[in-house]
Each structure stands twice: as structure tokens, then as C-alpha cells.
Amino acid sequence: QAGWYVVRVADVNQADRVSKAIDALSANSANETKTMTEAAATASWMKQMADIGLIVGSIMGAVFFTLLLLTGNTMAQAVRERTSELAILKTIGFSSVSVLLMVLAESVLLVLIGGLLGVGLSALIGPAVSAGSGGMINIPTMDWEGWVTAIGLMVAVRLLVGALPALRAMRLNIVDALAGR
């Protein structure tokens, strides 16, 4: 018994006609065929093995959650290390709100630099990976809506993660901060 056959056509425009003719040969038999492209056959085989979308989504969710924790911890550590500097800013006349906005702006700037670098690299490398895999891996191209969404998510996530350290900097007591408490 044969599991599958590979057929090459000389004219790509005739591929649909040829595949229908092949399927018609075994129609209503005990061993009907289902003709498809190599990319579709590989995708079908991958679906039989596991739910790739669920696996990739789960891994990406875990990575995203870990990145949120790490970036939040990094920002909190940065505020803790500069407590005396923030107290001096308040001493020379900066309001609590301006200190809050400076800490939030710093955190958003850090994420935007890293995020734009990552999205830019994926926009450059994605088409090359798709082309190099012969269509087996299809990475969508980044259009302007994707860039706007990515930047919006970067800012939103950073404001969310940076809010607690920024609030701590805003509520900073000058005397306690300069005394090292």
C-alpha cells in the first residue's frame, strides 16, 4: 500500500485541474485520495501531531508574563536605587506629579527602545524566514497597523508595569529618603 504520492506538474496553472483528475480516479473507492500541495500536506501532518497554535500560544503567554515580571522588577529596582536622587529633585522644587511622570516616561522610553528594535528585527527577518522555508513557515508581514498596535501595547504594558514604582517615587518622603530609610 502507498501512503502518498508526489506529483509534479510542468505548468503551475494546471495544478488544480491535475489534482481534481487524480482525485476523480479514486472517487467512490475504498481508498479515495485527497490531493493537496506540499505546504498543505505538511500543515495537515503538523495538526495531526499536536495543536501547534495552542503550544505556541502557551509558550508566548509564559514568556510574556515572565517579561512583565522582569521589567517590573527592573523598574522597581531602578527607583529603589535612585531614592536619594528623587528626593533631591523634590527638594529643589519638582512636584510629586512631575517625579511620577519622569519615572513613567523613563520606563516607557526603555520599553519603546527595546520593543521597536525587536519589532523592527522581526519585520526584517520575517519575510526572509518565510522565503527561506519555501512557504512551510508563513510569518505575516508588518504593516503600519501592526506597528501602531505594537507601539500601543508597548506603552500600555509599560504604563501598567511602571505604575507601582512611579507611585512609590511620587509618594517618597524627602526626609526619610535622604536619611537612607
PDB file of C-alpha atoms in Angstrom:
ATOM      1  CA  GLN A   1       0.000   0.000   0.000  1.00  0.00           C
ATOM      2  CA  ALA A   2       1.145   3.523  -0.709  1.00  0.00           C
ATOM      3  CA  GLY A   3       0.649   6.271   1.838  1.00  0.00           C
ATOM      4  CA  TRP A   4       1.220   9.176  -0.501  1.00  0.00           C
ATOM      5  CA  TYR A   5       2.400  10.029  -3.984  1.00  0.00           C
ATOM      6  CA  VAL A   6       4.305  13.091  -5.152  1.00  0.00           C
ATOM      7  CA  VAL A   7       3.248  14.528  -8.492  1.00  0.00           C
ATOM      8  CA  ARG A   8       4.973  17.447 -10.180  1.00  0.00           C
ATOM      9  CA  VAL A   9       3.265  19.475 -12.864  1.00  0.00           C
ATOM     10  CA  ALA A  10       5.060  21.344 -15.632  1.00  0.00           C
ATOM     11  CA  ASP A  11       2.567  24.229 -15.618  1.00  0.00           C
ATOM     12  CA  VAL A  12       1.520  25.570 -12.199  1.00  0.00           C
ATOM     13  CA  ASN A  13      -1.701  26.908 -13.702  1.00  0.00           C
ATOM     14  CA  GLN A  14      -2.750  23.302 -14.423  1.00  0.00           C
ATOM     15  CA  ALA A  15      -2.205  22.102 -10.818  1.00  0.00           C
ATOM     16  CA  ASP A  16      -5.864  22.434  -9.833  1.00  0.00           C
ATOM     17  CA  ARG A  17      -7.064  20.511 -12.914  1.00  0.00           C
ATOM     18  CA  VAL A  18      -4.485  17.755 -12.364  1.00  0.00           C
ATOM     19  CA  SER A  19      -5.352  17.374  -8.670  1.00  0.00           C
ATOM     20  CA  LYS A  20      -9.071  17.061  -9.478  1.00  0.00           C
ATOM     21  CA  ALA A  21      -8.304  14.449 -12.163  1.00  0.00           C
ATOM     22  CA  ILE A  22      -6.217  12.426  -9.682  1.00  0.00           C
ATOM     23  CA  ASP A  23      -8.967  12.550  -7.047  1.00  0.00           C
ATOM     24  CA  ALA A  24     -11.555  11.574  -9.678  1.00  0.00           C
ATOM     25  CA  LEU A  25      -9.630   8.344 -10.426  1.00  0.00           C
ATOM     26  CA  SER A  26     -10.223   7.044  -6.899  1.00  0.00           C
ATOM     27  CA  ALA A  27     -13.630   8.583  -6.228  1.00  0.00           C
ATOM     28  CA  ASN A  28     -16.106   6.205  -4.565  1.00  0.00           C
ATOM     29  CA  SER A  29     -13.405   3.593  -3.952  1.00  0.00           C
ATOM     30  CA  ALA A  30     -12.223   2.101  -0.671  1.00  0.00           C
ATOM     31  CA  ASN A  31      -9.019   4.165  -0.944  1.00  0.00           C
ATOM     32  CA  GLU A  32     -10.016   7.658  -2.017  1.00  0.00           C
ATOM     33  CA  THR A  33      -7.251  10.202  -2.464  1.00  0.00           C
ATOM     34  CA  LYS A  34      -7.080  13.771  -1.289  1.00  0.00           C
ATOM     35  CA  THR A  35      -4.675  15.787  -3.406  1.00  0.00           C
ATOM     36  CA  MET A  36      -3.040  18.846  -1.833  1.00  0.00           C
ATOM     37  CA  THR A  37       0.080  20.974  -2.071  1.00  0.00           C
ATOM     38  CA  GLU A  38       3.209  20.090  -0.118  1.00  0.00           C
ATOM     39  CA  ALA A  39       2.666  23.030   2.218  1.00  0.00           C
ATOM     40  CA  ALA A  40      -0.922  21.928   2.932  1.00  0.00           C
ATOM     41  CA  ALA A  41       0.219  18.326   3.483  1.00  0.00           C
ATOM     42  CA  THR A  42       2.858  19.451   5.965  1.00  0.00           C
ATOM     43  CA  ALA A  43       0.356  21.658   7.782  1.00  0.00           C
ATOM     44  CA  SER A  44      -2.103  18.752   7.948  1.00  0.00           C
ATOM     45  CA  TRP A  45       0.614  16.463   9.304  1.00  0.00           C
ATOM     46  CA  MET A  46       1.557  19.042  11.955  1.00  0.00           C
ATOM     47  CA  LYS A  47      -2.095  19.346  13.027  1.00  0.00           C
ATOM     48  CA  GLN A  48      -2.247  15.581  13.490  1.00  0.00           C
ATOM     49  CA  MET A  49       0.823  15.661  15.722  1.00  0.00           C
ATOM     50  CA  ALA A  50      -0.321  18.399  18.098  1.00  0.00           C
ATOM     51  CA  ASP A  51      -2.207  21.640  18.331  1.00  0.00           C
ATOM     52  CA  ILE A  52       0.729  23.851  17.361  1.00  0.00           C
ATOM     53  CA  GLY A  53      -1.275  27.048  17.847  1.00  0.00           C
ATOM     54  CA  LEU A  54      -2.071  26.131  21.440  1.00  0.00           C
ATOM     55  CA  ILE A  55       1.522  25.165  22.172  1.00  0.00           C
ATOM     56  CA  VAL A  56       2.956  28.336  20.634  1.00  0.00           C
ATOM     57  CA  GLY A  57       0.311  30.478  22.336  1.00  0.00           C
ATOM     58  CA  SER A  58       1.046  28.909  25.713  1.00  0.00           C
ATOM     59  CA  ILE A  59       4.774  29.410  25.339  1.00  0.00           C
ATOM     60  CA  MET A  60       4.318  33.009  24.212  1.00  0.00           C
ATOM     61  CA  GLY A  61       1.984  33.678  27.136  1.00  0.00           C
ATOM     62  CA  ALA A  62       4.538  32.305  29.596  1.00  0.00           C
ATOM     63  CA  VAL A  63       7.322  34.353  28.005  1.00  0.00           C
ATOM     64  CA  PHE A  64       5.175  37.491  28.044  1.00  0.00           C
ATOM     65  CA  PHE A  65       4.259  37.001  31.714  1.00  0.00           C
ATOM     66  CA  THR A  66       7.914  36.445  32.609  1.00  0.00           C
ATOM     67  CA  LEU A  67       8.922  39.588  30.723  1.00  0.00           C
ATOM     68  CA  LEU A  68       6.284  41.570  32.608  1.00  0.00           C
ATOM     69  CA  LEU A  69       7.654  40.346  35.930  1.00  0.00           C
ATOM     70  CA  LEU A  70      11.257  41.025  34.950  1.00  0.00           C
ATOM     71  CA  THR A  71      10.620  44.507  33.607  1.00  0.00           C
ATOM     72  CA  GLY A  72       8.505  45.427  36.613  1.00  0.00           C
ATOM     73  CA  ASN A  73      11.229  44.217  38.965  1.00  0.00           C
ATOM     74  CA  THR A  74      13.890  46.104  36.993  1.00  0.00           C
ATOM     75  CA  MET A  75      11.944  49.349  37.172  1.00  0.00           C
ATOM     76  CA  ALA A  76      11.233  48.908  40.887  1.00  0.00           C
ATOM     77  CA  GLN A  77      14.947  48.285  41.495  1.00  0.00           C
ATOM     78  CA  ALA A  78      15.871  51.390  39.494  1.00  0.00           C
ATOM     79  CA  VAL A  79      13.553  53.531  41.625  1.00  0.00           C
ATOM     80  CA  ARG A  80      14.899  51.986  44.860  1.00  0.00           C
ATOM     81  CA  GLU A  81      18.492  52.669  43.818  1.00  0.00           C
ATOM     82  CA  ARG A  82      17.752  56.311  42.998  1.00  0.00           C
ATOM     83  CA  THR A  83      15.646  57.152  46.023  1.00  0.00           C
ATOM     84  CA  SER A  84      18.043  59.877  47.177  1.00  0.00           C
ATOM     85  CA  GLU A  85      18.188  61.388  43.670  1.00  0.00           C
ATOM     86  CA  LEU A  86      14.403  61.517  43.516  1.00  0.00           C
ATOM     87  CA  ALA A  87      14.321  63.115  46.974  1.00  0.00           C
ATOM     88  CA  ILE A  88      16.765  65.798  45.801  1.00  0.00           C
ATOM     89  CA  LEU A  89      14.539  66.503  42.798  1.00  0.00           C
ATOM     90  CA  LYS A  90      11.608  67.002  45.165  1.00  0.00           C
ATOM     91  CA  THR A  91      13.768  69.153  47.432  1.00  0.00           C
ATOM     92  CA  ILE A  92      14.704  71.575  44.665  1.00  0.00           C
ATOM     93  CA  GLY A  93      11.074  72.050  43.679  1.00  0.00           C
ATOM     94  CA  PHE A  94       9.911  69.236  41.424  1.00  0.00           C
ATOM     95  CA  SER A  95       6.333  68.316  42.265  1.00  0.00           C
ATOM     96  CA  SER A  96       5.292  64.786  43.128  1.00  0.00           C
ATOM     97  CA  VAL A  97       3.373  64.581  39.856  1.00  0.00           C
ATOM     98  CA  SER A  98       6.414  65.622  37.812  1.00  0.00           C
ATOM     99  CA  VAL A  99       8.530  62.940  39.549  1.00  0.00           C
ATOM    100  CA  LEU A 100       5.795  60.405  38.776  1.00  0.00           C
ATOM    101  CA  LEU A 101       5.721  61.464  35.119  1.00  0.00           C
ATOM    102  CA  MET A 102       9.524  61.337  34.827  1.00  0.00           C
ATOM    103  CA  VAL A 103       9.660  57.780  36.164  1.00  0.00           C
ATOM    104  CA  LEU A 104       6.825  56.704  33.854  1.00  0.00           C
ATOM    105  CA  ALA A 105       8.476  58.430  30.872  1.00  0.00           C
ATOM    106  CA  GLU A 106      11.756  56.651  31.604  1.00  0.00           C
ATOM    107  CA  SER A 107      10.066  53.274  31.789  1.00  0.00           C
ATOM    108  CA  VAL A 108       8.100  53.874  28.567  1.00  0.00           C
ATOM    109  CA  LEU A 109      11.245  55.053  26.769  1.00  0.00           C
ATOM    110  CA  LEU A 110      13.161  51.942  27.808  1.00  0.00           C
ATOM    111  CA  VAL A 111      10.396  49.651  26.541  1.00  0.00           C
ATOM    112  CA  LEU A 112       9.972  51.602  23.311  1.00  0.00           C
ATOM    113  CA  ILE A 113      13.677  51.308  22.502  1.00  0.00           C
ATOM    114  CA  GLY A 114      13.722  47.552  23.088  1.00  0.00           C
ATOM    115  CA  GLY A 115      10.293  46.951  21.583  1.00  0.00           C
ATOM    116  CA  LEU A 116      10.943  48.917  18.401  1.00  0.00           C
ATOM    117  CA  LEU A 117      14.245  47.118  17.975  1.00  0.00           C
ATOM    118  CA  GLY A 118      12.510  43.733  18.369  1.00  0.00           C
ATOM    119  CA  VAL A 119       9.586  44.550  16.073  1.00  0.00           C
ATOM    120  CA  GLY A 120      11.971  46.051  13.505  1.00  0.00           C
ATOM    121  CA  LEU A 121      14.119  42.925  13.501  1.00  0.00           C
ATOM    122  CA  SER A 122      11.075  40.696  13.136  1.00  0.00           C
ATOM    123  CA  ALA A 123       9.834  42.839  10.236  1.00  0.00           C
ATOM    124  CA  LEU A 124      13.211  42.410   8.531  1.00  0.00           C
ATOM    125  CA  ILE A 125      13.795  38.736   9.332  1.00  0.00           C
ATOM    126  CA  GLY A 126      10.191  37.500   8.955  1.00  0.00           C
ATOM    127  CA  PRO A 127       9.980  37.689   5.151  1.00  0.00           C
ATOM    128  CA  ALA A 128      13.417  36.063   4.840  1.00  0.00           C
ATOM    129  CA  VAL A 129      12.319  33.150   7.048  1.00  0.00           C
ATOM    130  CA  SER A 130       9.107  32.733   5.047  1.00  0.00           C
ATOM    131  CA  ALA A 131      11.001  32.777   1.762  1.00  0.00           C
ATOM    132  CA  GLY A 132      13.783  30.522   3.024  1.00  0.00           C
ATOM    133  CA  SER A 133      11.371  27.877   4.275  1.00  0.00           C
ATOM    134  CA  GLY A 134       9.709  27.567   0.885  1.00  0.00           C
ATOM    135  CA  GLY A 135       6.320  28.529   2.314  1.00  0.00           C
ATOM    136  CA  MET A 136       6.401  25.984   5.143  1.00  0.00           C
ATOM    137  CA  ILE A 137       6.601  28.789   7.713  1.00  0.00           C
ATOM    138  CA  ASN A 138       4.401  31.764   6.952  1.00  0.00           C
ATOM    139  CA  ILE A 139       5.239  34.830   9.011  1.00  0.00           C
ATOM    140  CA  PRO A 140       2.888  37.721   8.269  1.00  0.00           C
ATOM    141  CA  THR A 141       4.454  40.986   7.175  1.00  0.00           C
ATOM    142  CA  MET A 142       4.278  44.034   9.433  1.00  0.00           C
ATOM    143  CA  ASP A 143       2.071  46.762   8.004  1.00  0.00           C
ATOM    144  CA  TRP A 144       1.524  50.163   9.585  1.00  0.00           C
ATOM    145  CA  GLU A 145      -1.432  48.881  11.637  1.00  0.00           C
ATOM    146  CA  GLY A 146       0.826  46.215  13.152  1.00  0.00           C
ATOM    147  CA  TRP A 147       3.389  48.857  14.070  1.00  0.00           C
ATOM    148  CA  VAL A 148       0.729  51.060  15.674  1.00  0.00           C
ATOM    149  CA  THR A 149      -0.643  48.087  17.628  1.00  0.00           C
ATOM    150  CA  ALA A 150       2.837  47.065  18.762  1.00  0.00           C
ATOM    151  CA  ILE A 151       3.706  50.584  19.934  1.00  0.00           C
ATOM    152  CA  GLY A 152       0.340  50.913  21.685  1.00  0.00           C
ATOM    153  CA  LEU A 153       0.867  47.614  23.501  1.00  0.00           C
ATOM    154  CA  MET A 154       4.402  48.634  24.484  1.00  0.00           C
ATOM    155  CA  VAL A 155       3.188  51.875  26.015  1.00  0.00           C
ATOM    156  CA  ALA A 156       0.194  50.244  27.726  1.00  0.00           C
ATOM    157  CA  VAL A 157       2.229  47.405  29.220  1.00  0.00           C
ATOM    158  CA  ARG A 158       4.942  49.751  30.388  1.00  0.00           C
ATOM    159  CA  LEU A 159       2.483  52.150  31.991  1.00  0.00           C
ATOM    160  CA  LEU A 160       0.884  49.203  33.753  1.00  0.00           C
ATOM    161  CA  VAL A 161       4.177  47.741  34.958  1.00  0.00           C
ATOM    162  CA  GLY A 162       5.799  51.103  35.705  1.00  0.00           C
ATOM    163  CA  ALA A 163       2.820  52.474  37.640  1.00  0.00           C
ATOM    164  CA  LEU A 164       3.739  50.939  41.005  1.00  0.00           C
ATOM    165  CA  PRO A 165       7.373  52.134  41.064  1.00  0.00           C
ATOM    166  CA  ALA A 166       6.267  55.550  39.773  1.00  0.00           C
ATOM    167  CA  LEU A 167       3.654  55.846  42.531  1.00  0.00           C
ATOM    168  CA  ARG A 168       6.312  54.876  45.074  1.00  0.00           C
ATOM    169  CA  ALA A 169       8.574  57.630  43.706  1.00  0.00           C
ATOM    170  CA  MET A 170       5.706  60.112  43.849  1.00  0.00           C
ATOM    171  CA  ARG A 171       4.880  59.296  47.491  1.00  0.00           C
ATOM    172  CA  LEU A 172       8.517  59.464  48.506  1.00  0.00           C
ATOM    173  CA  ASN A 173       9.097  61.285  51.811  1.00  0.00           C
ATOM    174  CA  ILE A 174      12.095  63.602  51.326  1.00  0.00           C
ATOM    175  CA  VAL A 175      13.409  63.329  54.895  1.00  0.00           C
ATOM    176  CA  ASP A 176      13.221  59.528  55.009  1.00  0.00           C
ATOM    177  CA  ALA A 177      14.767  59.158  51.555  1.00  0.00           C
ATOM    178  CA  LEU A 178      17.725  61.439  52.354  1.00  0.00           C
ATOM    179  CA  ALA A 179      18.248  59.723  55.715  1.00  0.00           C
ATOM    180  CA  GLY A 180      18.560  56.388  53.898  1.00  0.00           C
ATOM    181  CA  ARG A 181      15.410  54.823  55.356  1.00  0.00           C
TER     182      ARG A 181
END
